[in-house]
mmCIF file of C-alpha atoms in Angstrom:
data_model
loop_
_atom_site.group_PDB
_atom_site.id
_atom_site.type_symbol
_atom_site.label_atom_id
_atom_site.label_comp_id
_atom_site.label_asym_id
_atom_site.label_seq_id
_atom_site.Cartn_x
_atom_site.Cartn_y
_atom_site.Cartn_z
ATOM 1 C CA UNK A 1 -89.083 -7.588 -33.793
ATOM 2 C CA UNK A 2 -86.283 -9.461 -32.055
ATOM 3 C CA UNK A 3 -85.375 -8.452 -28.533
ATOM 4 C CA UNK A 4 -82.015 -6.736 -27.988
ATOM 5 C CA UNK A 5 -79.820 -7.038 -24.872
ATOM 6 C CA UNK A 6 -80.595 -3.431 -23.953
ATOM 7 C CA UNK A 7 -84.347 -4.180 -23.853
ATOM 8 C CA UNK A 8 -84.606 -7.442 -21.935
ATOM 9 C CA UNK A 9 -81.135 -8.310 -20.675
ATOM 10 C CA UNK A 10 -78.402 -10.489 -22.120
ATOM 11 C CA UNK A 11 -78.994 -13.493 -24.353
ATOM 12 C CA UNK A 12 -79.557 -16.727 -22.456
ATOM 13 C CA UNK A 13 -76.228 -18.074 -23.727
ATOM 14 C CA UNK A 14 -74.274 -15.567 -21.600
ATOM 15 C CA UNK A 15 -74.357 -14.347 -18.012
ATOM 16 C CA UNK A 16 -74.348 -10.680 -18.973
ATOM 17 C CA UNK A 17 -73.566 -8.246 -21.787
ATOM 18 C CA UNK A 18 -70.218 -7.086 -20.427
ATOM 19 C CA UNK A 19 -67.819 -8.383 -17.785
ATOM 20 C CA UNK A 20 -65.703 -5.710 -16.111
ATOM 21 C CA UNK A 21 -62.602 -6.867 -14.231
ATOM 22 C CA UNK A 22 -61.444 -4.271 -11.717
ATOM 23 C CA UNK A 23 -63.432 -1.885 -9.537
ATOM 24 C CA UNK A 24 -61.219 1.186 -9.564
ATOM 25 C CA UNK A 25 -62.203 4.463 -11.246
ATOM 26 C CA UNK A 26 -61.766 2.988 -14.746
ATOM 27 C CA UNK A 27 -63.869 -0.097 -14.024
ATOM 28 C CA UNK A 28 -66.546 1.926 -12.265
ATOM 29 C CA UNK A 29 -66.675 4.409 -15.145
ATOM 30 C CA UNK A 30 -67.060 1.515 -17.584
ATOM 31 C CA UNK A 31 -69.959 0.073 -15.594
ATOM 32 C CA UNK A 32 -71.624 3.480 -15.273
ATOM 33 C CA UNK A 33 -71.327 4.203 -18.990
ATOM 34 C CA UNK A 34 -72.537 0.703 -19.850
ATOM 35 C CA UNK A 35 -75.646 1.244 -17.763
ATOM 36 C CA UNK A 36 -76.185 4.584 -19.474
ATOM 37 C CA UNK A 37 -76.491 2.892 -22.863
ATOM 38 C CA UNK A 38 -78.564 -0.007 -21.578
ATOM 39 C CA UNK A 39 -75.813 -2.626 -21.237
ATOM 40 C CA UNK A 40 -75.927 -5.018 -18.316
ATOM 41 C CA UNK A 41 -72.577 -5.686 -16.675
ATOM 42 C CA UNK A 42 -70.937 -7.747 -13.963
ATOM 43 C CA UNK A 43 -68.105 -5.930 -12.185
ATOM 44 C CA UNK A 44 -65.534 -8.104 -10.399
ATOM 45 C CA UNK A 45 -63.411 -6.572 -7.636
ATOM 46 C CA UNK A 46 -61.537 -8.465 -4.867
ATOM 47 C CA UNK A 47 -61.515 -5.480 -2.517
ATOM 48 C CA UNK A 48 -63.749 -2.424 -2.129
ATOM 49 C CA UNK A 49 -64.695 -0.182 -5.032
ATOM 50 C CA UNK A 50 -62.148 2.580 -5.708
ATOM 51 C CA UNK A 51 -59.946 1.303 -2.883
ATOM 52 C CA UNK A 52 -56.867 3.231 -4.030
ATOM 53 C CA UNK A 53 -58.781 6.511 -4.206
ATOM 54 C CA UNK A 54 -59.432 6.220 -0.475
ATOM 55 C CA UNK A 55 -55.658 6.374 0.020
ATOM 56 C CA UNK A 56 -55.238 9.729 -1.742
ATOM 57 C CA UNK A 57 -55.648 12.547 0.781
ATOM 58 C CA UNK A 58 -55.555 15.442 -1.698
ATOM 59 C CA UNK A 59 -56.679 15.869 -5.312
ATOM 60 C CA UNK A 60 -56.043 18.750 -7.654
ATOM 61 C CA UNK A 61 -56.765 17.350 -11.099
ATOM 62 C CA UNK A 62 -60.367 16.129 -11.172
ATOM 63 C CA UNK A 63 -63.631 17.777 -12.158
ATOM 64 C CA UNK A 64 -66.610 18.192 -9.889
ATOM 65 C CA UNK A 65 -64.974 20.086 -7.051
ATOM 66 C CA UNK A 66 -63.564 17.001 -5.339
ATOM 67 C CA UNK A 67 -60.429 17.774 -3.351
ATOM 68 C CA UNK A 68 -59.921 14.455 -1.548
ATOM 69 C CA UNK A 69 -59.742 10.877 -2.771
ATOM 70 C CA UNK A 70 -62.236 9.510 -0.229
ATOM 71 C CA UNK A 71 -64.822 12.121 -1.183
ATOM 72 C CA UNK A 72 -64.439 11.367 -4.874
ATOM 73 C CA UNK A 73 -64.527 7.606 -4.236
ATOM 74 C CA UNK A 74 -67.753 7.922 -2.242
ATOM 75 C CA UNK A 75 -69.321 9.857 -5.116
ATOM 76 C CA UNK A 76 -68.287 7.296 -7.742
ATOM 77 C CA UNK A 77 -69.426 4.286 -5.741
ATOM 78 C CA UNK A 78 -72.757 5.882 -4.828
ATOM 79 C CA UNK A 79 -73.477 6.555 -8.505
ATOM 80 C CA UNK A 80 -72.571 3.004 -9.475
ATOM 81 C CA UNK A 81 -74.574 1.313 -6.729
ATOM 82 C CA UNK A 82 -77.666 3.253 -7.759
ATOM 83 C CA UNK A 83 -77.959 1.449 -11.092
ATOM 84 C CA UNK A 84 -79.755 -1.872 -11.434
ATOM 85 C CA UNK A 85 -77.872 -2.760 -14.620
ATOM 86 C CA UNK A 86 -74.552 -3.460 -12.855
ATOM 87 C CA UNK A 87 -74.147 -6.565 -10.715
ATOM 88 C CA UNK A 88 -71.260 -6.268 -8.274
ATOM 89 C CA UNK A 89 -69.072 -9.264 -7.480
ATOM 90 C CA UNK A 90 -67.050 -7.855 -4.589
ATOM 91 C CA UNK A 91 -64.602 -9.980 -2.639
ATOM 92 C CA UNK A 92 -63.817 -12.148 -5.646
ATOM 93 C CA UNK A 93 -60.803 -12.157 -7.939
ATOM 94 C CA UNK A 94 -60.721 -12.892 -11.656
ATOM 95 C CA UNK A 95 -57.943 -15.445 -12.073
ATOM 96 C CA UNK A 96 -58.241 -16.205 -15.783
ATOM 97 C CA UNK A 97 -59.600 -14.564 -18.918
ATOM 98 C CA UNK A 98 -60.152 -16.492 -22.130
ATOM 99 C CA UNK A 99 -61.353 -15.020 -25.400
ATOM 100 C CA UNK A 100 -63.123 -17.006 -28.138
ATOM 101 C CA UNK A 101 -64.533 -15.940 -31.484
ATOM 102 C CA UNK A 102 -67.933 -15.010 -30.091
ATOM 103 C CA UNK A 103 -67.495 -14.545 -26.318
ATOM 104 C CA UNK A 104 -65.149 -14.244 -23.360
ATOM 105 C CA UNK A 105 -64.965 -16.470 -20.286
ATOM 106 C CA UNK A 106 -63.771 -15.169 -16.917
ATOM 107 C CA UNK A 107 -62.958 -17.612 -14.130
ATOM 108 C CA UNK A 108 -63.218 -16.413 -10.529
ATOM 109 C CA UNK A 109 -61.130 -17.585 -7.589
ATOM 110 C CA UNK A 110 -64.163 -19.564 -6.458
ATOM 111 C CA UNK A 111 -64.093 -21.619 -9.653
ATOM 112 C CA UNK A 112 -67.199 -19.912 -11.037
ATOM 113 C CA UNK A 113 -67.066 -19.156 -14.751
ATOM 114 C CA UNK A 114 -68.828 -16.154 -16.241
ATOM 115 C CA UNK A 115 -69.361 -15.487 -19.946
ATOM 116 C CA UNK A 116 -70.236 -12.394 -21.944
ATOM 117 C CA UNK A 117 -69.772 -11.099 -25.477
ATOM 118 C CA UNK A 118 -67.062 -8.663 -24.272
ATOM 119 C CA UNK A 119 -64.816 -7.960 -21.302
ATOM 120 C CA UNK A 120 -63.241 -4.744 -20.022
ATOM 121 C CA UNK A 121 -60.020 -5.326 -18.071
ATOM 122 C CA UNK A 122 -59.237 -2.478 -15.685
ATOM 123 C CA UNK A 123 -57.158 -4.170 -12.991
ATOM 124 C CA UNK A 124 -54.644 -1.338 -12.823
ATOM 125 C CA UNK A 125 -51.312 -1.549 -11.065
ATOM 126 C CA UNK A 126 -49.839 -2.552 -7.715
ATOM 127 C CA UNK A 127 -46.949 -0.998 -5.738
ATOM 128 C CA UNK A 128 -43.393 -2.068 -6.475
ATOM 129 C CA UNK A 129 -40.908 -3.018 -3.762
ATOM 130 C CA UNK A 130 -37.118 -2.387 -3.818
ATOM 131 C CA UNK A 131 -36.492 -5.960 -4.946
ATOM 132 C CA UNK A 132 -38.536 -5.229 -8.082
ATOM 133 C CA UNK A 133 -36.227 -2.531 -9.482
ATOM 134 C CA UNK A 134 -32.641 -2.797 -10.667
ATOM 135 C CA UNK A 135 -31.357 0.470 -9.198
ATOM 136 C CA UNK A 136 -31.897 -0.662 -5.586
ATOM 137 C CA UNK A 137 -30.156 -3.506 -3.772
ATOM 138 C CA UNK A 138 -32.054 -4.547 -0.670
ATOM 139 C CA UNK A 139 -31.770 -7.510 1.715
ATOM 140 C CA UNK A 140 -34.694 -9.849 2.021
ATOM 141 C CA UNK A 141 -37.050 -8.774 4.733
ATOM 142 C CA UNK A 142 -40.343 -7.016 5.420
ATOM 143 C CA UNK A 143 -41.786 -4.859 2.685
ATOM 144 C CA UNK A 144 -41.411 -1.103 2.957
ATOM 145 C CA UNK A 145 -44.498 1.126 3.116
ATOM 146 C CA UNK A 146 -45.460 3.540 0.325
ATOM 147 C CA UNK A 147 -45.309 7.241 1.134
ATOM 148 C CA UNK A 148 -49.083 7.609 1.357
ATOM 149 C CA UNK A 149 -48.952 5.521 4.546
ATOM 150 C CA UNK A 150 -46.798 8.104 6.325
ATOM 151 C CA UNK A 151 -48.863 9.721 9.077
ATOM 152 C CA UNK A 152 -48.403 13.489 9.196
ATOM 153 C CA UNK A 153 -48.314 13.610 13.012
ATOM 154 C CA UNK A 154 -45.632 10.926 13.213
ATOM 155 C CA UNK A 155 -43.584 12.570 10.461
ATOM 156 C CA UNK A 156 -43.836 16.134 11.770
ATOM 157 C CA UNK A 157 -40.431 17.736 12.182
ATOM 158 C CA UNK A 158 -38.586 14.687 10.847
ATOM 159 C CA UNK A 159 -36.746 13.962 7.627
ATOM 160 C CA UNK A 160 -38.104 11.004 5.717
ATOM 161 C CA UNK A 161 -36.039 9.153 3.149
ATOM 162 C CA UNK A 162 -38.155 8.499 0.063
ATOM 163 C CA UNK A 163 -36.984 5.999 -2.535
ATOM 164 C CA UNK A 164 -38.104 6.928 -6.034
ATOM 165 C CA UNK A 165 -39.565 10.056 -7.558
ATOM 166 C CA UNK A 166 -43.076 8.870 -8.358
ATOM 167 C CA UNK A 167 -45.986 11.285 -8.040
ATOM 168 C CA UNK A 168 -47.015 10.106 -4.582
ATOM 169 C CA UNK A 169 -44.591 12.731 -3.294
ATOM 170 C CA UNK A 170 -46.506 15.645 -4.761
ATOM 171 C CA UNK A 171 -49.741 14.217 -3.381
ATOM 172 C CA UNK A 172 -48.232 13.930 0.104
ATOM 173 C CA UNK A 173 -46.992 17.529 0.049
ATOM 174 C CA UNK A 174 -50.315 18.904 -1.211
ATOM 175 C CA UNK A 175 -52.175 16.962 1.465
ATOM 176 C CA UNK A 176 -49.975 18.437 4.219
ATOM 177 C CA UNK A 177 -49.181 21.990 3.061
ATOM 178 C CA UNK A 178 -48.043 23.220 6.476
ATOM 179 C CA UNK A 179 -46.127 20.159 7.635
ATOM 180 C CA UNK A 180 -42.616 20.563 8.930
ATOM 181 C CA UNK A 181 -41.665 17.191 7.494
ATOM 182 C CA UNK A 182 -38.712 17.209 5.122
ATOM 183 C CA UNK A 183 -38.292 14.659 2.362
ATOM 184 C CA UNK A 184 -34.947 13.406 1.079
ATOM 185 C CA UNK A 185 -35.830 11.920 -2.292
ATOM 186 C CA UNK A 186 -33.395 9.452 -3.877
ATOM 187 C CA UNK A 187 -34.428 8.745 -7.449
ATOM 188 C CA UNK A 188 -33.032 7.239 -10.675
ATOM 189 C CA UNK A 189 -32.649 9.011 -13.995
ATOM 190 C CA UNK A 190 -35.832 7.374 -15.297
ATOM 191 C CA UNK A 191 -37.833 9.369 -12.720
ATOM 192 C CA UNK A 192 -36.383 12.719 -13.758
ATOM 193 C CA UNK A 193 -39.559 13.873 -15.523
ATOM 194 C CA UNK A 194 -41.710 12.908 -12.540
ATOM 195 C CA UNK A 195 -40.072 15.173 -9.981
ATOM 196 C CA UNK A 196 -40.673 18.473 -11.791
ATOM 197 C CA UNK A 197 -43.673 19.329 -9.599
ATOM 198 C CA UNK A 198 -41.627 18.982 -6.380
ATOM 199 C CA UNK A 199 -38.282 20.318 -7.570
ATOM 200 C CA UNK A 200 -38.801 23.803 -6.105
ATOM 201 C CA UNK A 201 -40.534 22.750 -2.896
ATOM 202 C CA UNK A 202 -38.333 23.880 0.036
ATOM 203 C CA UNK A 203 -39.312 20.782 2.012
ATOM 204 C CA UNK A 204 -37.677 18.503 -0.566
ATOM 205 C CA UNK A 205 -34.013 17.637 -1.025
ATOM 206 C CA UNK A 206 -33.296 15.736 -4.234
ATOM 207 C CA UNK A 207 -30.633 13.058 -4.476
ATOM 208 C CA UNK A 208 -30.204 11.801 -8.066
ATOM 209 C CA UNK A 209 -28.673 8.334 -7.890
ATOM 210 C CA UNK A 210 -27.289 5.691 -10.187
ATOM 211 C CA UNK A 211 -27.711 2.976 -7.575
ATOM 212 C CA UNK A 212 -28.301 2.587 -3.860
ATOM 213 C CA UNK A 213 -28.057 -0.183 -1.303
ATOM 214 C CA UNK A 214 -30.324 -0.529 1.716
ATOM 215 C CA UNK A 215 -28.615 -1.744 4.884
ATOM 216 C CA UNK A 216 -30.738 -2.482 7.960
ATOM 217 C CA UNK A 217 -29.631 -0.850 11.197
ATOM 218 C CA UNK A 218 -30.718 -1.365 14.795
ATOM 219 C CA UNK A 219 -34.435 -1.079 15.344
ATOM 220 C CA UNK A 220 -36.290 0.341 12.370
ATOM 221 C CA UNK A 221 -33.513 2.641 11.140
ATOM 222 C CA UNK A 222 -32.060 2.144 7.690
ATOM 223 C CA UNK A 223 -28.679 3.090 6.281
ATOM 224 C CA UNK A 224 -28.417 3.804 2.556
ATOM 225 C CA UNK A 225 -25.253 3.697 0.506
ATOM 226 C CA UNK A 226 -25.982 5.740 -2.620
ATOM 227 C CA UNK A 227 -23.914 6.181 -5.756
ATOM 228 C CA UNK A 228 -24.726 9.462 -7.464
ATOM 229 C CA UNK A 229 -24.811 9.871 -11.219
ATOM 230 C CA UNK A 230 -21.485 11.687 -10.949
ATOM 231 C CA UNK A 231 -19.988 8.595 -9.276
ATOM 232 C CA UNK A 232 -19.837 10.228 -5.862
ATOM 233 C CA UNK A 233 -20.830 8.035 -2.915
ATOM 234 C CA UNK A 234 -23.208 9.125 -0.171
ATOM 235 C CA UNK A 235 -24.176 7.500 3.111
ATOM 236 C CA UNK A 236 -27.575 8.380 4.537
ATOM 237 C CA UNK A 237 -29.100 7.049 7.747
ATOM 238 C CA UNK A 238 -32.802 7.555 8.299
ATOM 239 C CA UNK A 239 -35.246 6.647 11.019
ATOM 240 C CA UNK A 240 -38.001 6.072 8.442
ATOM 241 C CA UNK A 241 -37.942 5.059 4.801
ATOM 242 C CA UNK A 242 -40.896 5.149 2.413
ATOM 243 C CA UNK A 243 -41.385 4.108 -1.173
ATOM 244 C CA UNK A 244 -42.378 6.092 -4.207
ATOM 245 C CA UNK A 245 -40.808 3.881 -6.877
ATOM 246 C CA UNK A 246 -43.907 3.310 -8.941
ATOM 247 C CA UNK A 247 -46.168 0.425 -9.717
ATOM 248 C CA UNK A 248 -46.356 -2.751 -11.757
ATOM 249 C CA UNK A 249 -49.343 -3.770 -13.889
ATOM 250 C CA UNK A 250 -51.633 -6.441 -12.486
ATOM 251 C CA UNK A 251 -53.881 -8.552 -14.678
ATOM 252 C CA UNK A 252 -55.447 -12.013 -14.741
ATOM 253 C CA UNK A 253 -53.751 -14.824 -16.606
ATOM 254 C CA UNK A 254 -55.061 -16.095 -19.898
ATOM 255 C CA UNK A 255 -55.423 -14.354 -23.215
ATOM 256 C CA UNK A 256 -54.254 -10.825 -22.373
ATOM 257 C CA UNK A 257 -51.284 -9.728 -24.473
ATOM 258 C CA UNK A 258 -48.569 -8.062 -22.403
ATOM 259 C CA UNK A 259 -45.647 -5.964 -23.573
ATOM 260 C CA UNK A 260 -42.124 -6.378 -22.230
ATOM 261 C CA UNK A 261 -42.879 -4.055 -19.299
ATOM 262 C CA UNK A 262 -46.020 -5.964 -18.359
ATOM 263 C CA UNK A 263 -48.523 -3.391 -19.561
ATOM 264 C CA UNK A 264 -51.364 -4.362 -21.901
ATOM 265 C CA UNK A 265 -51.722 -2.119 -24.923
ATOM 266 C CA UNK A 266 -55.366 -1.886 -26.056
ATOM 267 C CA UNK A 267 -54.346 -2.235 -29.706
ATOM 268 C CA UNK A 268 -52.697 -5.621 -29.111
ATOM 269 C CA UNK A 269 -55.678 -7.394 -27.583
ATOM 270 C CA UNK A 270 -58.282 -9.845 -28.863
ATOM 271 C CA UNK A 271 -61.253 -7.958 -30.374
ATOM 272 C CA UNK A 272 -63.475 -9.029 -27.488
ATOM 273 C CA UNK A 273 -61.054 -7.850 -24.783
ATOM 274 C CA UNK A 274 -60.896 -4.116 -24.065
ATOM 275 C CA UNK A 275 -58.180 -2.759 -21.770
ATOM 276 C CA UNK A 276 -58.852 0.406 -19.755
ATOM 277 C CA UNK A 277 -57.214 2.547 -17.093
ATOM 278 C CA UNK A 278 -53.720 2.279 -15.636
ATOM 279 C CA UNK A 279 -53.177 -1.170 -17.132
ATOM 280 C CA UNK A 280 -52.706 0.415 -20.570
ATOM 281 C CA UNK A 281 -49.504 2.345 -19.935
ATOM 282 C CA UNK A 282 -47.387 3.988 -17.257
ATOM 283 C CA UNK A 283 -47.641 7.340 -19.037
ATOM 284 C CA UNK A 284 -51.346 8.037 -18.553
ATOM 285 C CA UNK A 285 -51.905 7.154 -14.923
ATOM 286 C CA UNK A 286 -54.151 10.025 -13.924
ATOM 287 C CA UNK A 287 -57.629 9.824 -12.460
ATOM 288 C CA UNK A 288 -59.192 11.860 -15.254
ATOM 289 C CA UNK A 289 -57.594 9.771 -17.985
ATOM 290 C CA UNK A 290 -58.675 6.460 -16.451
ATOM 291 C CA UNK A 291 -62.250 7.691 -16.042
ATOM 292 C CA UNK A 292 -62.363 8.598 -19.712
ATOM 293 C CA UNK A 293 -60.681 5.340 -20.646
ATOM 294 C CA UNK A 294 -63.232 3.270 -18.744
ATOM 295 C CA UNK A 295 -66.149 5.127 -20.283
ATOM 296 C CA UNK A 296 -64.685 4.726 -23.766
ATOM 297 C CA UNK A 297 -64.157 0.999 -23.185
ATOM 298 C CA UNK A 298 -67.849 0.490 -22.411
ATOM 299 C CA UNK A 299 -68.837 2.431 -25.519
ATOM 300 C CA UNK A 300 -66.419 0.327 -27.548
ATOM 301 C CA UNK A 301 -68.257 -2.802 -26.417
ATOM 302 C CA UNK A 302 -71.613 -1.161 -27.138
ATOM 303 C CA UNK A 303 -70.686 -0.247 -30.711
ATOM 304 C CA UNK A 304 -68.860 -3.503 -31.369
ATOM 305 C CA UNK A 305 -71.933 -5.495 -30.341
ATOM 306 C CA UNK A 306 -73.914 -3.557 -32.918
ATOM 307 C CA UNK A 307 -71.196 -3.800 -35.554
ATOM 308 C CA UNK A 308 -70.876 -0.008 -35.635
ATOM 309 C CA UNK A 309 -67.117 0.224 -35.145
ATOM 310 C CA UNK A 310 -65.114 1.738 -38.015
ATOM 311 C CA UNK A 311 -63.277 -0.787 -40.134
ATOM 312 C CA UNK A 312 -59.483 -0.834 -40.552
#
């Protein structure tokens, strides 16, 4: 009887059964599921595994009793490192992905090329800056920090200006339930559905805007000229400004198909390229959904290799 990849490793023609690009929750879930069905994988991550989870101080929407991002990240990485079927390529970046009829080729920033029958791309998203959105005009200068970088002790008793209504705000408030910090949140109409969870929080003042302009002041202070959706103008001066304007998809160059907003719909990709996690869409960026997405991506590769996927 012929050997299968699950019995004695990948065919000699390829480096592994599955290449996974991205070591966040989706990529780690893909590698864990792959190992569970006997698939060898190589996981490529330029930073540490689950690096963004370590930046989330409070969780309220994951199973397993985890209430902090670092605790959940430690659990995920410990599970993944315990399997011998996943080879970790940490500290390296996938710079190009090419898909052929019978395999994929991933090129690393070192020039090394890896091949496998399938690839899972779970590179996720990166934070936007004011220059990346049309509703903010900002002078060239240093980048502004995201809200998760605000230290509770430094912010205590102060009002922070937050640009954008992304869900980092709810995370910050849950992580510091007794803080005296107040947040003035300036956000565009597109973020209206995102601010529902903070709308009634007494520590939050909402400022719906059509457009705003950032003007640097002396020191680190910032003055904001905001135009409300009613046309009324507001001037706000703040000692500290943080971002919560969302993220942009990040992915290697090559044969990934991107939509107009930069996201990579799984249904648009080459049959040997499987997209998982936050890279799929802005609408499903939750830890539980990316974990399921990563696991499903590995199973997709497993069934596709055995020609067990439904037709049509």
